[in-house]
Coordinates of C-alpha atoms in Angstrom, one line a residue:
M1 CA 88.5 72.4 87.3
S2 CA 89.4 68.9 88.3
S3 CA 90.8 68.1 91.7
E4 CA 93.9 66.7 89.9
A5 CA 94.6 70.2 88.6
L6 CA 94.6 71.4 92.2
T7 CA 96.8 68.6 93.3
H8 CA 99.4 69.5 90.7
P9 CA 99.1 73.3 90.3
A10 CA 102.3 73.6 88.3
E11 CA 100.4 72.0 85.3
P12 CA 99.0 74.6 82.8
A13 CA 95.2 75.0 83.0
K14 CA 93.5 73.0 80.1
H15 CA 90.1 74.7 80.3
A16 CA 90.9 78.1 79.0
S17 CA 92.4 79.4 75.8
A18 CA 95.7 81.3 76.2
G19 CA 95.0 83.2 73.1
D20 CA 91.8 84.9 74.5
N21 CA 93.1 87.1 77.2
Y22 CA 91.9 90.3 78.9
L23 CA 94.8 92.4 77.4
T24 CA 94.2 91.6 73.7
N25 CA 90.4 91.3 73.7
G26 CA 89.1 94.6 72.2
F27 CA 92.3 96.6 72.6
S28 CA 91.0 100.2 72.2
L29 CA 90.9 103.2 74.5
K30 CA 87.1 103.1 74.7
S31 CA 87.1 99.4 75.5
W32 CA 89.4 100.1 78.5
L33 CA 87.6 103.2 79.8
L34 CA 84.3 101.5 79.7
T35 CA 85.5 98.0 80.7
L36 CA 83.7 96.0 83.4
D37 CA 86.5 93.4 83.6
H38 CA 88.0 93.5 87.1
K39 CA 91.5 92.7 85.6
R40 CA 91.4 95.8 83.3
I41 CA 90.1 98.0 86.1
G42 CA 93.0 96.7 88.2
I43 CA 95.4 97.9 85.5
L44 CA 93.6 101.3 85.3
Y45 CA 94.2 101.6 89.0
L46 CA 97.8 100.5 88.6
I47 CA 98.5 103.3 86.1
S48 CA 96.7 105.9 88.3
V49 CA 98.4 105.0 91.6
S50 CA 101.7 105.0 89.8
V51 CA 101.2 108.6 88.6
F52 CA 100.2 109.7 92.1
F53 CA 103.2 107.9 93.6
V54 CA 105.5 109.9 91.3
I55 CA 103.8 113.2 92.3
G56 CA 104.1 112.4 96.0
G57 CA 107.7 111.3 95.5
L58 CA 108.6 114.5 93.8
A59 CA 107.2 116.5 96.7
A60 CA 109.2 114.3 99.1
S61 CA 112.4 115.0 97.0
L62 CA 111.9 118.8 97.5
I63 CA 111.4 118.3 101.2
R64 CA 114.7 116.3 101.5
L65 CA 116.5 118.8 99.3
E66 CA 115.5 121.6 101.7
L67 CA 116.6 119.7 104.7
I68 CA 120.2 119.2 103.5
T69 CA 121.1 122.4 105.3
P70 CA 119.8 123.9 108.6
A71 CA 118.7 127.1 107.0
G72 CA 115.6 127.4 104.8
D73 CA 117.5 128.3 101.7
V74 CA 115.7 126.2 99.0
L75 CA 112.0 126.6 99.8
S76 CA 110.2 129.3 101.7
H77 CA 108.3 128.2 104.8
E78 CA 105.0 128.6 103.0
T79 CA 106.1 126.5 100.1
Y80 CA 107.7 123.9 102.4
N81 CA 104.4 123.6 104.3
K82 CA 102.6 123.0 101.0
M83 CA 105.1 120.4 99.8
F84 CA 104.8 118.2 102.9
T85 CA 101.0 118.5 102.7
V86 CA 100.9 117.5 99.0
H87 CA 103.3 114.6 99.8
G88 CA 101.2 113.4 102.7
V89 CA 97.7 113.8 101.1
V90 CA 98.8 112.2 97.8
M91 CA 100.7 109.4 99.3
V92 CA 98.2 108.5 102.0
F93 CA 94.8 108.9 100.2
F94 CA 95.8 108.3 96.6
F95 CA 98.6 105.8 96.8
L96 CA 98.9 103.9 100.1
V97 CA 95.2 103.3 100.7
P98 CA 94.3 102.1 97.2
S99 CA 97.6 100.6 96.0
I100 CA 97.2 96.9 97.0
P101 CA 93.4 96.6 97.3
A102 CA 92.6 98.5 94.2
V103 CA 95.4 97.1 92.0
L104 CA 96.2 93.6 93.2
G105 CA 92.9 93.0 95.1
N106 CA 90.9 94.0 92.0
F107 CA 92.9 91.8 89.7
L108 CA 93.3 88.7 91.9
I109 CA 90.4 88.2 94.3
P110 CA 88.0 86.8 91.6
L111 CA 90.7 84.6 90.2
M112 CA 91.7 83.4 93.7
I113 CA 88.1 82.4 94.6
G114 CA 87.2 80.9 91.3
A115 CA 84.8 83.7 90.2
R116 CA 84.5 85.3 86.8
D117 CA 84.4 88.9 88.1
L118 CA 83.5 90.9 91.2
A119 CA 79.9 90.9 92.4
F120 CA 79.3 94.5 91.1
P121 CA 81.3 95.2 87.9
R122 CA 79.7 98.5 87.2
L123 CA 80.3 99.7 90.8
N124 CA 83.9 98.6 90.4
L125 CA 84.4 100.8 87.3
L126 CA 82.5 103.7 89.1
S127 CA 84.9 103.4 92.0
W128 CA 87.9 104.1 89.6
Y129 CA 86.2 107.1 88.1
I130 CA 85.4 108.5 91.6
Y131 CA 89.0 108.0 92.5
I132 CA 90.1 109.9 89.4
V133 CA 87.7 112.8 90.1
G134 CA 88.8 113.1 93.7
G135 CA 92.4 113.0 92.6
L136 CA 91.9 115.7 90.0
F137 CA 90.3 117.9 92.7
T138 CA 93.3 117.5 94.9
L139 CA 95.8 118.1 92.1
T140 CA 93.9 121.2 91.2
V141 CA 94.5 122.5 94.7
A142 CA 98.3 121.7 94.3
L143 CA 98.5 123.6 91.0
T144 CA 96.4 126.6 92.1
G145 CA 98.1 127.6 95.3
G146 CA 98.3 124.5 97.4
I147 CA 97.3 123.7 100.9
D148 CA 99.4 124.0 104.0
T149 CA 97.6 122.2 106.8
G150 CA 99.4 118.8 106.5
W151 CA 97.5 115.7 105.5
T152 CA 95.8 115.6 108.9
F153 CA 93.9 118.9 108.3
Y154 CA 94.1 119.8 112.0
T155 CA 91.7 122.3 113.4
P156 CA 91.6 125.1 114.4
Y157 CA 94.3 126.0 111.8
S158 CA 92.5 124.4 108.9
S159 CA 89.1 125.9 109.9
M160 CA 90.2 129.3 111.0
F161 CA 93.7 130.5 110.0
S162 CA 94.9 128.8 106.8
N163 CA 94.6 131.0 103.7
T164 CA 95.0 128.1 101.3
Y165 CA 92.4 126.0 99.5
V166 CA 91.4 123.8 102.4
A167 CA 87.8 123.4 101.3
M168 CA 88.6 122.2 97.8
A169 CA 91.2 119.7 99.2
A170 CA 88.6 118.5 101.6
V171 CA 86.1 118.0 98.8
G172 CA 88.8 115.9 96.9
V173 CA 89.3 113.6 99.9
F174 CA 85.5 113.4 100.5
I175 CA 84.9 112.3 96.9
T176 CA 87.7 109.7 97.0
G177 CA 86.3 108.2 100.1
F178 CA 83.4 106.8 98.1
S179 CA 85.8 104.9 95.9
S180 CA 87.1 103.0 99.0
I181 CA 83.6 102.3 100.2
L182 CA 82.5 100.9 96.9
T183 CA 85.6 98.8 96.6
G184 CA 85.2 97.4 100.1
L185 CA 81.5 96.6 99.5
N186 CA 82.4 94.8 96.3
F187 CA 85.1 92.7 97.9
I188 CA 82.9 91.7 100.9
V189 CA 79.9 90.6 98.7
T190 CA 82.2 88.8 96.3
I191 CA 84.0 86.8 99.0
H192 CA 80.8 85.9 100.7
K193 CA 78.7 84.9 97.7
M194 CA 81.0 83.9 94.8
R195 CA 83.5 81.4 96.1
A196 CA 84.0 78.3 94.0
P197 CA 82.4 75.0 95.3
G198 CA 84.6 73.5 98.0
L199 CA 86.4 76.8 98.7
T200 CA 85.3 77.1 102.3
W201 CA 86.4 80.0 104.6
F202 CA 89.4 78.1 105.8
R203 CA 90.5 77.1 102.3
L204 CA 90.7 80.8 101.3
P205 CA 94.2 82.2 100.6
L206 CA 95.4 84.5 103.3
F207 CA 95.5 87.3 100.7
V208 CA 91.7 87.1 100.5
W209 CA 91.4 87.0 104.3
A210 CA 93.5 90.2 104.6
H211 CA 91.4 92.0 102.0
Y212 CA 88.2 90.9 103.7
A213 CA 89.4 92.5 107.0
T214 CA 90.5 95.6 105.1
S215 CA 87.1 95.9 103.4
L216 CA 85.4 95.9 106.8
I217 CA 87.6 98.9 107.8
M218 CA 86.9 100.7 104.5
I219 CA 83.1 100.4 105.0
L220 CA 83.0 101.2 108.7
G221 CA 85.7 103.9 108.9
T222 CA 85.8 105.8 105.6
P223 CA 82.3 107.5 106.1
V224 CA 83.6 109.0 109.4
L225 CA 86.6 110.6 107.6
A226 CA 84.5 111.8 104.7
S227 CA 82.0 113.4 107.1
T228 CA 84.8 115.0 109.1
V229 CA 86.6 116.6 106.2
A230 CA 83.2 117.7 104.8
L231 CA 82.4 119.4 108.1
V232 CA 85.7 121.3 107.8
A233 CA 84.8 122.5 104.4
V234 CA 81.2 123.5 105.5
E235 CA 82.6 125.4 108.5
R236 CA 85.1 127.3 106.4
V237 CA 82.5 128.2 103.7
F238 CA 79.4 128.8 105.8
H239 CA 80.9 129.6 109.2
I240 CA 78.9 127.0 111.0
G241 CA 80.5 126.2 114.4
V242 CA 81.7 122.6 114.6
F243 CA 85.4 122.7 115.2
D244 CA 86.1 126.5 115.4
P245 CA 86.1 127.6 119.1
A246 CA 85.3 131.1 118.0
L247 CA 82.0 129.8 116.7
G248 CA 81.4 127.5 119.7
G249 CA 83.0 124.5 118.2
D250 CA 85.6 122.0 119.6
P251 CA 88.9 121.5 117.7
I252 CA 89.6 118.3 119.8
L253 CA 86.4 116.8 118.4
F254 CA 88.1 116.9 115.0
Q255 CA 91.0 114.9 116.2
H256 CA 88.7 112.2 117.7
L257 CA 86.8 111.9 114.4
F258 CA 89.8 112.1 112.2
W259 CA 91.8 109.5 114.0
F260 CA 88.8 107.2 114.5
Y261 CA 89.3 106.6 110.8
S262 CA 92.9 107.4 110.2
H263 CA 94.4 104.9 112.7
P264 CA 92.4 102.0 111.2
A265 CA 93.5 103.4 107.8
V266 CA 97.0 102.4 108.8
Y267 CA 95.6 98.8 108.6
I268 CA 93.9 99.5 105.3
M269 CA 97.5 100.1 104.1
I270 CA 99.3 97.3 105.9
L271 CA 96.8 94.4 106.1
P272 CA 96.8 93.8 102.3
A273 CA 100.6 93.8 102.4
M274 CA 100.5 91.2 105.1
G275 CA 98.3 89.1 102.9
V276 CA 100.8 89.4 100.1
I277 CA 103.6 88.4 102.4
S278 CA 101.8 85.2 103.5
E279 CA 101.5 84.2 99.8
L280 CA 105.2 84.9 99.1
I281 CA 106.5 83.1 102.2
S282 CA 104.5 80.0 101.5
T283 CA 105.4 79.8 97.8
F284 CA 109.2 80.4 98.2
S285 CA 109.6 78.2 101.3
R286 CA 107.6 75.4 99.6
R287 CA 105.6 74.9 102.8
P288 CA 102.1 75.5 104.0
I289 CA 101.8 78.6 106.2
F290 CA 102.3 77.7 109.8
G291 CA 99.3 78.5 111.9
Y292 CA 97.0 79.3 109.0
H293 CA 93.9 79.8 111.2
F294 CA 95.8 82.1 113.6
I295 CA 96.9 84.3 110.8
A296 CA 93.4 84.4 109.3
F297 CA 91.8 85.4 112.6
S298 CA 94.6 87.8 113.4
S299 CA 93.6 89.9 110.3
I300 CA 90.0 90.2 111.7
A301 CA 91.4 91.0 115.1
I302 CA 93.6 93.8 113.8
A303 CA 90.6 95.2 112.0
A304 CA 88.4 95.1 115.1
I305 CA 90.9 96.3 117.7
G306 CA 92.2 98.9 115.3
F307 CA 89.0 100.9 115.8
L308 CA 89.7 101.2 119.6
V309 CA 93.1 102.8 119.7
W310 CA 92.6 106.2 118.0
G311 CA 93.1 108.0 121.4
H312 CA 96.8 107.4 121.5
H313 CA 97.1 110.2 119.0
L314 CA 95.6 112.5 121.6
F315 CA 98.0 111.9 124.5
V316 CA 99.1 115.6 124.5
S317 CA 95.6 117.0 123.7
G318 CA 94.5 117.3 127.3
Q319 CA 92.3 114.2 127.3
S320 CA 91.6 112.4 130.6
P321 CA 94.7 110.6 131.9
Y322 CA 92.4 107.6 132.6
A323 CA 91.4 107.6 128.9
G324 CA 95.0 107.8 128.0
L325 CA 95.8 104.7 130.1
V326 CA 93.0 102.7 128.4
F327 CA 94.2 103.8 124.9
S328 CA 97.8 102.9 125.8
F329 CA 96.8 99.4 126.9
I330 CA 94.7 98.8 123.8
T331 CA 97.5 100.0 121.6
F332 CA 99.8 97.5 123.1
L333 CA 97.1 94.9 122.6
V334 CA 96.7 95.6 118.9
A335 CA 100.4 94.6 118.4
V336 CA 99.6 91.0 119.4
P337 CA 97.9 90.0 116.1
S338 CA 100.7 91.5 114.1
A339 CA 103.2 89.6 116.3
I340 CA 101.2 86.4 115.6
K341 CA 101.7 86.9 111.9
T342 CA 105.4 87.6 112.2
F343 CA 106.1 84.6 114.4
N344 CA 104.1 82.3 112.2
W345 CA 105.9 83.5 109.1
T346 CA 109.2 82.9 110.9
A347 CA 108.0 79.4 111.9
T348 CA 107.0 78.7 108.2
L349 CA 110.6 79.6 107.1
Y350 CA 112.2 77.5 109.8
K351 CA 114.2 74.6 108.2
S352 CA 112.4 75.2 104.9
S353 CA 113.9 75.2 101.4
I354 CA 113.9 78.9 100.6
S355 CA 114.1 80.1 97.0
W356 CA 115.7 83.6 96.9
D357 CA 113.7 84.9 94.0
T358 CA 112.9 88.6 93.9
P359 CA 109.5 88.4 95.6
M360 CA 111.0 86.5 98.5
I361 CA 113.7 89.2 98.9
Y362 CA 110.8 91.8 99.2
A363 CA 109.1 89.5 101.7
M364 CA 112.2 89.4 103.9
G365 CA 112.7 93.1 103.6
F366 CA 109.1 93.6 104.6
M367 CA 109.6 91.5 107.7
G368 CA 112.7 93.4 108.8
L369 CA 111.3 96.9 108.2
F370 CA 107.9 96.1 109.7
L371 CA 109.6 94.6 112.8
I372 CA 111.4 98.0 113.4
G373 CA 108.2 99.9 112.7
G374 CA 106.2 97.7 115.0
L375 CA 108.6 97.8 117.9
T376 CA 108.9 101.6 117.7
G377 CA 105.1 101.7 117.8
L378 CA 105.3 100.2 121.2
Y379 CA 107.4 103.1 122.3
L380 CA 104.7 105.5 121.0
A381 CA 102.0 103.5 122.9
A382 CA 103.8 104.3 126.2
I383 CA 102.4 107.7 127.3
A384 CA 105.6 109.1 128.8
I385 CA 107.8 108.4 125.7
D386 CA 105.0 109.5 123.4
I387 CA 104.8 112.8 125.1
H388 CA 108.5 113.3 124.7
V389 CA 108.7 112.4 120.9
T390 CA 105.2 113.7 119.8
D391 CA 105.6 115.9 116.7
T392 CA 109.2 115.0 116.2
Y393 CA 111.0 113.0 113.5
F394 CA 110.7 109.9 115.6
V395 CA 107.0 109.7 114.7
V396 CA 107.9 110.4 111.0
A397 CA 110.4 107.5 111.0
H398 CA 108.0 105.1 112.7
F399 CA 105.2 106.0 110.3
H400 CA 107.4 105.5 107.3
Y401 CA 108.8 102.1 108.5
I402 CA 105.2 100.9 108.7
M403 CA 103.7 102.5 105.7
V404 CA 106.6 102.7 103.3
G405 CA 108.8 99.9 104.7
G406 CA 105.7 97.7 105.1
A407 CA 103.0 98.7 102.7
V408 CA 105.3 99.6 99.7
M409 CA 107.6 96.6 100.2
G410 CA 104.5 94.4 100.2
Y411 CA 103.1 96.1 97.2
L412 CA 106.3 95.7 95.2
G413 CA 106.7 92.1 96.4
G414 CA 103.2 91.4 95.1
M415 CA 103.8 93.2 91.8
H416 CA 106.9 91.1 91.2
Y417 CA 105.2 87.9 92.2
W418 CA 102.0 88.3 90.1
W419 CA 103.6 90.4 87.2
P420 CA 104.0 87.2 85.1
K421 CA 100.3 86.4 85.6
I422 CA 99.2 90.0 85.0
T423 CA 101.2 90.6 81.8
G424 CA 102.2 87.1 80.6
R425 CA 105.9 88.3 80.6
M426 CA 108.9 87.7 82.9
Y427 CA 111.0 90.5 84.1
P428 CA 114.8 90.4 84.3
E429 CA 115.5 88.7 87.6
G430 CA 119.0 90.1 88.1
W431 CA 117.8 93.7 87.8
A432 CA 114.9 93.1 90.1
K433 CA 117.1 91.7 92.8
I434 CA 119.4 94.7 92.6
S435 CA 116.4 97.0 92.9
A436 CA 115.0 95.1 95.9
V437 CA 118.3 95.3 97.8
L438 CA 118.8 99.0 96.9
I439 CA 115.3 99.8 98.2
F440 CA 116.0 98.1 101.5
A441 CA 119.4 99.8 101.9
G442 CA 118.1 103.2 100.8
F443 CA 115.1 103.1 103.0
N444 CA 117.1 102.4 106.1
L445 CA 119.6 105.1 105.3
T446 CA 116.7 107.5 104.8
F447 CA 114.6 106.9 107.8
F448 CA 116.7 105.3 110.6
P449 CA 118.6 108.6 111.2
Q450 CA 115.2 110.2 111.8
F451 CA 114.6 108.1 114.9
I452 CA 117.8 109.6 116.4
V453 CA 117.1 113.2 115.5
G454 CA 113.5 112.8 116.6
Y455 CA 114.6 111.4 120.0
W456 CA 117.0 114.3 120.3
G457 CA 114.1 116.7 119.8
M458 CA 114.1 117.7 116.1
P459 CA 110.5 118.7 115.4
R460 CA 108.8 117.6 112.2
R461 CA 107.2 120.0 109.7
Y462 CA 109.8 122.7 110.1
H463 CA 112.0 123.8 107.1
T464 CA 114.8 125.0 109.5
Y465 CA 116.5 123.1 112.3
A466 CA 119.4 123.2 114.7
A467 CA 122.8 122.8 113.2
E468 CA 123.7 119.7 115.3
F469 CA 121.1 117.7 113.3
Q470 CA 122.6 118.4 109.9
V471 CA 124.8 115.3 109.5
L472 CA 121.9 112.9 110.1
N473 CA 119.7 115.0 107.8
V474 CA 122.3 114.7 105.0
M475 CA 122.4 111.0 105.6
S476 CA 118.6 110.9 105.2
T477 CA 118.7 112.9 102.0
A478 CA 121.4 110.7 100.6
G479 CA 119.3 107.7 101.4
A480 CA 116.3 109.3 99.8
S481 CA 118.4 109.7 96.6
V482 CA 119.2 105.9 96.6
L483 CA 115.6 105.1 97.4
G484 CA 114.2 107.3 94.6
F485 CA 116.5 105.6 92.0
A486 CA 115.6 102.2 93.4
Y487 CA 111.8 102.9 93.1
A488 CA 112.2 104.1 89.6
F489 CA 114.2 101.1 88.5
P490 CA 111.2 98.6 88.5
V491 CA 109.2 101.0 86.3
F492 CA 112.0 100.7 83.7
Y493 CA 112.3 96.9 83.7
F494 CA 108.6 96.2 84.0
L495 CA 108.0 98.3 80.9
W496 CA 111.0 96.7 79.2
S497 CA 109.6 93.2 80.0
L498 CA 106.3 94.0 78.2
K499 CA 108.2 93.9 74.9
Y500 CA 111.4 92.0 75.5
G501 CA 110.6 89.8 78.5
K502 CA 110.3 86.0 78.1
K503 CA 106.8 84.7 77.9
A504 CA 105.5 83.5 81.3
P505 CA 104.1 80.1 81.8
S506 CA 100.9 79.6 83.7
N507 CA 102.7 78.9 87.0
P508 CA 106.3 80.2 86.9
W509 CA 106.7 79.8 90.7
G510 CA 105.1 76.4 91.2
A511 CA 102.5 78.1 93.5
T512 CA 99.2 76.9 94.7
G513 CA 96.0 78.8 94.3
L514 CA 93.3 79.1 91.6
E515 CA 94.9 82.1 90.0
W516 CA 97.8 80.0 88.9
Q517 CA 95.5 77.5 87.1
T518 CA 94.8 80.1 84.3
P519 CA 97.0 81.0 81.4
S520 CA 99.3 84.0 81.7
P521 CA 97.7 86.5 81.1
P522 CA 94.3 85.2 82.2
P523 CA 91.4 84.9 79.8
T524 CA 88.7 87.5 79.8
T525 CA 86.2 85.2 81.6
N526 CA 88.8 83.8 84.0
F527 CA 87.3 80.3 84.0
D528 CA 85.2 78.6 81.3
E529 CA 83.9 76.2 83.9
V530 CA 83.4 76.8 87.6
P531 CA 86.4 75.2 89.4
V532 CA 85.9 72.8 92.3
V533 CA 88.3 73.0 95.2
T534 CA 89.3 69.8 96.9
E535 CA 92.7 70.6 98.6
E536 CA 93.6 72.5 101.7
P537 CA 95.3 75.9 101.2
Y538 CA 99.1 76.0 100.4
H539 CA 99.3 72.3 99.7
Y540 CA 102.8 71.6 98.3
P541 CA 103.1 67.9 97.3
M542 CA 106.4 67.9 95.4
L543 CA 105.6 71.0 93.3
E544 CA 108.1 72.4 90.8
P545 CA 108.0 75.7 89.0
E546 CA 107.4 75.6 85.3
R547 CA 110.4 76.3 83.2
V548 CA 110.5 79.6 81.3

């Protein structure tokens, strides 16, 4: 690719044929199931995570339906326990963790760095099959009796008392962990070894930086979780004492091992979304990201410090108060890199020319919801407040503001931004804006009341509650109804756009980056010639979007 193409990224790429694209080249079921093309594997992940999102969402709907009234008059307590466990396990391990890395990361990273594929295409396909096998194990559990431990599998309940299929669910999560490990390995090697000439580390898109940091967490943290849930299964089946105090085990050891992975896993979910937001804010403000180097390094800082804060989940476990003080301090510290990103995004927007396209609405929604989630996280880092609200709906609200308000808003913003590149079609902008606004409104109506009932003392994971909490729970359920409709709406108009949407130009947003130098959808080989990068990232010298 010539340097001039990079200086004027709104011009269509001349080096690749728009007729030869990954969607139409060998369109058969076998060609898709045996594909080694990173773009097709990204689409396979897109379909898979969407199915799991629907399953997890249906479980959440039953939970909110039960909580309309204080009495447990819709679901029995056993069924309710199984519903919130299915919701948590499916959403965390089969949607939130893989959604952006496996879908958008798979599709975009080779395009963004000027490569023709990921470093290990066969491992990439294998990671999807492993993900599917692990998911089938877990869905088998849901269909054959369920599991009632919650997504955290806390011992000693999971290892001693539960009469549900804990071991099989643990096997499903164990298998799925290998999918994350292989994906992280693939991304790290690809980013290190396959960057285009001239694409130095500090010319990489921040989306790539975010996925690099995420991949480090995947490789270092996932084996710990896989080993931990495997030990739970071994203890239940073979009665070997690891966590069971009746067998000489230590149930608190489980919490240390589980949260050593599961708190960094929060950043597996949110770091890629932060990478998406950096791309959106730069494109739709028509400015380079303010403090690029700080944002890049903050991703690595989040990944590193994130491994040192797991103990704030154990403030009420009886751990040493001195350990609690250390974990509290480090938890406050890990908020600093996230604050750096937020302040730099705000500085980028200051006095800029903002285009209020749908992806930008999602970016602003992300910033608002993530801000609330981040600030309430500081409350949970303070030992005294955390002890008061532990295992209440305050924690549920905080978690969802980060994971759903943050990760899902980032995911949907990225899907709307790159949908023209992925499919070659434009979606109806008016419908998309309505959906984005409804998601923001429905989300706040669903989860903000939960901060209040949690602070008042309503415990989570109970299917009955005191009558004085009913009004706020009805508000949450009403918000969940709006949110469910708003989440379903993009599925409708995305599918509609595949047939009726206008054909997308190569660069409908006038964005920078190598992925926008290919036709929409991209050719099978991405680039016929290795591109050469000569510009700094997010360089916008009088760029205009292509007309649709």
